[in-house]
Amino acid sequence: MDLKEDLDKKLQNKQSIDEWLKSYQNAINVLNSSYIDEDSIKIFLLSSNQIVHFNNFVNILYKDSKLPTSKNKYYKKIFKYSIGESIDGRSKKSPIKEFPIGDWLECLHVITMWLSQKNESASLDAKIEYIGCSAELNVDGGMNDLKDIVKNFLHDYGFENKDI
C-alpha cells in the first residue's frame, strides 16, 4: 500500500490528502535522513490526530536535529512510551499507561503552545519526559485522555524544565 492510499484510509474524506502529503514531503525535505528515516516520519504522519500536530512535531524534530545531542534521537522514546515500555530514567515500578503515538504528538503540541504563550521553550526530550511523567503519575488516576492529563499537569505544576 502506498502513502496516498494509507492517508485516504486514515482521513476518509475528513481532510485534504494533498495537505497531508505536502506536510509529509516538507518533513522529508527538512529533516536529515541520518536523524530520522522516512519510515519513522511516515509512522508519525499516519499516527497524527491532526495535521497541526504533525507539523508541530516536524518543527520540534528539526530544532532537535540541529542540537549537539541530536545523535540521541529522543523522538524514539515516543515509540517505547506509547506502548507502555519503561526506559532508563523512568520508574520501573510504575508503568506508563499506553497511549497511541497520535496522543503523544497532540500533547507535544499542547506543551509547545503552552510554552509559547509564556514566551518559553523546552527541548524535545524535556517535553517527552514531561508527558511520560504525567502519564506515569496518572496510571491509576482515572483520567483516560492523555491530552487532559498533560493540560491538568501544566495548569497545576507548570513546566519547570524549560530551556533558557
mmCIF file of C-alpha atoms in Angstrom:
data_model
loop_
_atom_site.group_PDB
_atom_site.id
_atom_site.type_symbol
_atom_site.label_atom_id
_atom_site.label_comp_id
_atom_site.label_asym_id
_atom_site.label_seq_id
_atom_site.Cartn_x
_atom_site.Cartn_y
_atom_site.Cartn_z
ATOM 1 C CA MET A 1 0.000 0.000 0.000
ATOM 2 C CA ASP A 2 1.347 3.451 -0.776
ATOM 3 C CA LEU A 3 1.240 6.590 1.344
ATOM 4 C CA LYS A 4 -1.665 8.128 -0.589
ATOM 5 C CA GLU A 5 -3.778 5.003 -0.006
ATOM 6 C CA ASP A 6 -2.799 4.939 3.675
ATOM 7 C CA LEU A 7 -3.809 8.581 4.059
ATOM 8 C CA ASP A 8 -7.040 8.055 2.159
ATOM 9 C CA LYS A 9 -7.937 5.244 4.560
ATOM 10 C CA LYS A 10 -6.921 7.330 7.605
ATOM 11 C CA LEU A 11 -8.709 10.502 6.625
ATOM 12 C CA GLN A 12 -11.836 9.103 4.992
ATOM 13 C CA ASN A 13 -12.582 12.465 3.367
ATOM 14 C CA LYS A 14 -12.181 14.381 6.645
ATOM 15 C CA GLN A 15 -9.255 16.451 5.461
ATOM 16 C CA SER A 16 -7.315 17.178 2.335
ATOM 17 C CA ILE A 17 -4.957 14.362 1.431
ATOM 18 C CA ASP A 18 -2.914 16.835 -0.578
ATOM 19 C CA GLU A 19 -2.292 18.920 2.550
ATOM 20 C CA TRP A 20 -1.047 15.849 4.430
ATOM 21 C CA LEU A 21 1.132 14.786 1.505
ATOM 22 C CA LYS A 22 2.584 18.280 1.331
ATOM 23 C CA SER A 23 3.421 18.167 5.057
ATOM 24 C CA TYR A 24 4.988 14.743 4.634
ATOM 25 C CA GLN A 25 7.102 15.941 1.717
ATOM 26 C CA ASN A 26 8.147 19.000 3.723
ATOM 27 C CA ALA A 27 9.248 16.718 6.575
ATOM 28 C CA ILE A 28 11.281 14.590 4.166
ATOM 29 C CA ASN A 29 12.892 17.727 2.732
ATOM 30 C CA VAL A 30 13.789 19.471 6.006
ATOM 31 C CA LEU A 31 14.701 16.545 8.255
ATOM 32 C CA ASN A 32 18.090 14.969 7.814
ATOM 33 C CA SER A 33 17.810 11.276 6.916
ATOM 34 C CA SER A 34 20.661 10.492 9.312
ATOM 35 C CA TYR A 35 18.492 11.893 12.128
ATOM 36 C CA ILE A 36 15.166 10.248 11.216
ATOM 37 C CA ASP A 37 14.298 7.800 8.473
ATOM 38 C CA GLU A 38 11.356 8.058 6.082
ATOM 39 C CA ASP A 39 9.579 5.076 7.635
ATOM 40 C CA SER A 40 9.547 6.775 11.046
ATOM 41 C CA ILE A 41 8.277 10.008 9.502
ATOM 42 C CA LYS A 42 5.518 8.029 7.805
ATOM 43 C CA ILE A 43 4.549 6.352 11.097
ATOM 44 C CA PHE A 44 4.321 9.740 12.815
ATOM 45 C CA LEU A 45 2.292 11.175 9.925
ATOM 46 C CA LEU A 46 -0.190 8.304 9.878
ATOM 47 C CA SER A 47 -0.425 8.333 13.692
ATOM 48 C CA SER A 48 -1.118 12.066 13.966
ATOM 49 C CA ASN A 49 -4.597 13.034 15.122
ATOM 50 C CA GLN A 50 -4.403 16.337 13.250
ATOM 51 C CA ILE A 51 -2.078 17.814 10.672
ATOM 52 C CA VAL A 52 -1.178 20.676 13.036
ATOM 53 C CA HIS A 53 0.201 18.093 15.479
ATOM 54 C CA PHE A 54 2.363 16.534 12.773
ATOM 55 C CA ASN A 55 3.613 19.917 11.542
ATOM 56 C CA ASN A 56 4.448 20.959 15.107
ATOM 57 C CA PHE A 57 6.309 17.701 15.609
ATOM 58 C CA VAL A 58 8.320 18.200 12.419
ATOM 59 C CA ASN A 59 9.270 21.677 13.657
ATOM 60 C CA ILE A 60 10.366 20.237 17.012
ATOM 61 C CA LEU A 61 12.322 17.479 15.267
ATOM 62 C CA TYR A 62 14.030 19.995 13.006
ATOM 63 C CA LYS A 63 15.173 22.054 16.006
ATOM 64 C CA ASP A 64 16.252 18.936 17.902
ATOM 65 C CA SER A 65 18.215 17.650 14.904
ATOM 66 C CA LYS A 66 20.374 20.788 14.978
ATOM 67 C CA LEU A 67 21.465 20.285 18.594
ATOM 68 C CA PRO A 68 24.691 18.542 19.636
ATOM 69 C CA THR A 69 22.554 15.919 21.391
ATOM 70 C CA SER A 70 20.686 15.059 18.176
ATOM 71 C CA LYS A 71 22.518 11.741 17.975
ATOM 72 C CA ASN A 72 20.381 10.661 20.940
ATOM 73 C CA LYS A 73 17.259 10.725 18.732
ATOM 74 C CA TYR A 74 14.946 11.445 21.644
ATOM 75 C CA TYR A 75 11.882 11.080 19.425
ATOM 76 C CA LYS A 76 12.373 7.293 19.615
ATOM 77 C CA LYS A 77 11.180 7.412 23.222
ATOM 78 C CA ILE A 78 7.681 8.056 21.885
ATOM 79 C CA PHE A 79 7.645 4.624 20.247
ATOM 80 C CA LYS A 80 8.503 2.934 23.551
ATOM 81 C CA TYR A 81 6.404 5.100 25.860
ATOM 82 C CA SER A 82 3.323 4.802 23.629
ATOM 83 C CA ILE A 83 3.280 1.048 24.259
ATOM 84 C CA GLY A 84 3.896 1.454 27.992
ATOM 85 C CA GLU A 85 7.554 0.405 27.986
ATOM 86 C CA SER A 86 9.854 1.921 30.546
ATOM 87 C CA ILE A 87 13.155 3.473 29.530
ATOM 88 C CA ASP A 88 16.233 4.153 31.641
ATOM 89 C CA GLY A 89 15.451 7.067 33.907
ATOM 90 C CA ARG A 90 11.744 6.290 34.124
ATOM 91 C CA SER A 91 10.378 4.365 37.072
ATOM 92 C CA LYS A 92 10.476 0.602 36.560
ATOM 93 C CA LYS A 93 7.856 0.134 39.283
ATOM 94 C CA SER A 94 5.206 2.416 37.801
ATOM 95 C CA PRO A 95 4.374 1.564 34.212
ATOM 96 C CA ILE A 96 3.309 4.239 31.815
ATOM 97 C CA LYS A 97 -0.231 3.753 30.613
ATOM 98 C CA GLU A 98 -0.337 3.029 26.903
ATOM 99 C CA PHE A 99 -1.459 5.926 24.734
ATOM 100 C CA PRO A 100 -1.295 5.982 20.937
ATOM 101 C CA ILE A 101 1.520 7.855 19.213
ATOM 102 C CA GLY A 102 -1.020 10.392 17.946
ATOM 103 C CA ASP A 103 -1.895 11.310 21.531
ATOM 104 C CA TRP A 104 1.806 11.879 22.276
ATOM 105 C CA LEU A 105 2.112 14.181 19.266
ATOM 106 C CA GLU A 106 -1.010 16.035 20.356
ATOM 107 C CA CYS A 107 0.493 16.535 23.815
ATOM 108 C CA LEU A 108 3.742 17.816 22.307
ATOM 109 C CA HIS A 109 1.585 20.381 20.522
ATOM 110 C CA VAL A 110 -0.241 21.269 23.756
ATOM 111 C CA ILE A 111 3.054 21.784 25.597
ATOM 112 C CA THR A 112 4.566 23.771 22.728
ATOM 113 C CA MET A 113 1.548 26.107 22.630
ATOM 114 C CA TRP A 114 1.524 26.459 26.431
ATOM 115 C CA LEU A 115 5.219 27.363 26.492
ATOM 116 C CA SER A 116 4.824 29.695 23.513
ATOM 117 C CA GLN A 117 2.109 31.658 25.315
ATOM 118 C CA LYS A 118 4.625 32.226 28.086
ATOM 119 C CA ASN A 119 7.454 33.046 25.639
ATOM 120 C CA GLU A 120 9.324 29.969 26.839
ATOM 121 C CA SER A 121 10.641 26.846 25.189
ATOM 122 C CA ALA A 122 11.857 23.366 26.078
ATOM 123 C CA SER A 123 13.775 20.599 24.388
ATOM 124 C CA LEU A 124 12.087 17.651 22.724
ATOM 125 C CA ASP A 125 13.453 15.369 25.436
ATOM 126 C CA ALA A 126 12.093 17.581 28.231
ATOM 127 C CA LYS A 127 8.647 17.623 26.587
ATOM 128 C CA ILE A 128 8.599 13.857 26.089
ATOM 129 C CA GLU A 129 9.707 13.257 29.677
ATOM 130 C CA TYR A 130 7.022 15.656 30.937
ATOM 131 C CA ILE A 131 4.344 13.714 29.064
ATOM 132 C CA GLY A 132 5.812 10.428 30.318
ATOM 133 C CA CYS A 133 5.852 11.650 33.890
ATOM 134 C CA SER A 134 2.256 12.862 33.596
ATOM 135 C CA ALA A 135 1.133 9.513 32.174
ATOM 136 C CA GLU A 136 3.111 7.574 34.775
ATOM 137 C CA LEU A 137 1.756 9.537 37.722
ATOM 138 C CA ASN A 138 -1.796 9.205 36.433
ATOM 139 C CA VAL A 139 -1.625 5.471 35.714
ATOM 140 C CA ASP A 140 -4.306 4.894 38.367
ATOM 141 C CA GLY A 141 -5.640 8.443 38.406
ATOM 142 C CA GLY A 142 -8.776 7.761 36.429
ATOM 143 C CA MET A 143 -8.088 10.128 33.544
ATOM 144 C CA ASN A 144 -8.183 8.402 30.184
ATOM 145 C CA ASP A 145 -7.260 11.234 27.833
ATOM 146 C CA LEU A 146 -3.520 11.960 27.716
ATOM 147 C CA LYS A 147 -4.129 15.498 26.480
ATOM 148 C CA ASP A 148 -6.308 16.239 29.519
ATOM 149 C CA ILE A 149 -3.723 14.710 31.856
ATOM 150 C CA VAL A 150 -0.979 16.918 30.413
ATOM 151 C CA LYS A 151 -3.178 20.037 30.428
ATOM 152 C CA ASN A 152 -4.007 19.431 34.089
ATOM 153 C CA PHE A 153 -0.338 18.937 34.955
ATOM 154 C CA LEU A 154 0.601 22.135 33.127
ATOM 155 C CA HIS A 155 -2.145 24.007 34.975
ATOM 156 C CA ASP A 156 -1.276 22.576 38.382
ATOM 157 C CA TYR A 157 2.525 22.344 38.185
ATOM 158 C CA GLY A 158 3.705 24.398 35.220
ATOM 159 C CA PHE A 159 6.705 23.293 33.222
ATOM 160 C CA GLU A 160 9.909 23.649 35.201
ATOM 161 C CA ASN A 161 12.373 22.031 32.800
ATOM 162 C CA LYS A 162 12.421 24.967 30.379
ATOM 163 C CA ASP A 163 15.248 25.923 28.084
ATOM 164 C CA ILE A 164 16.542 29.406 28.741
#
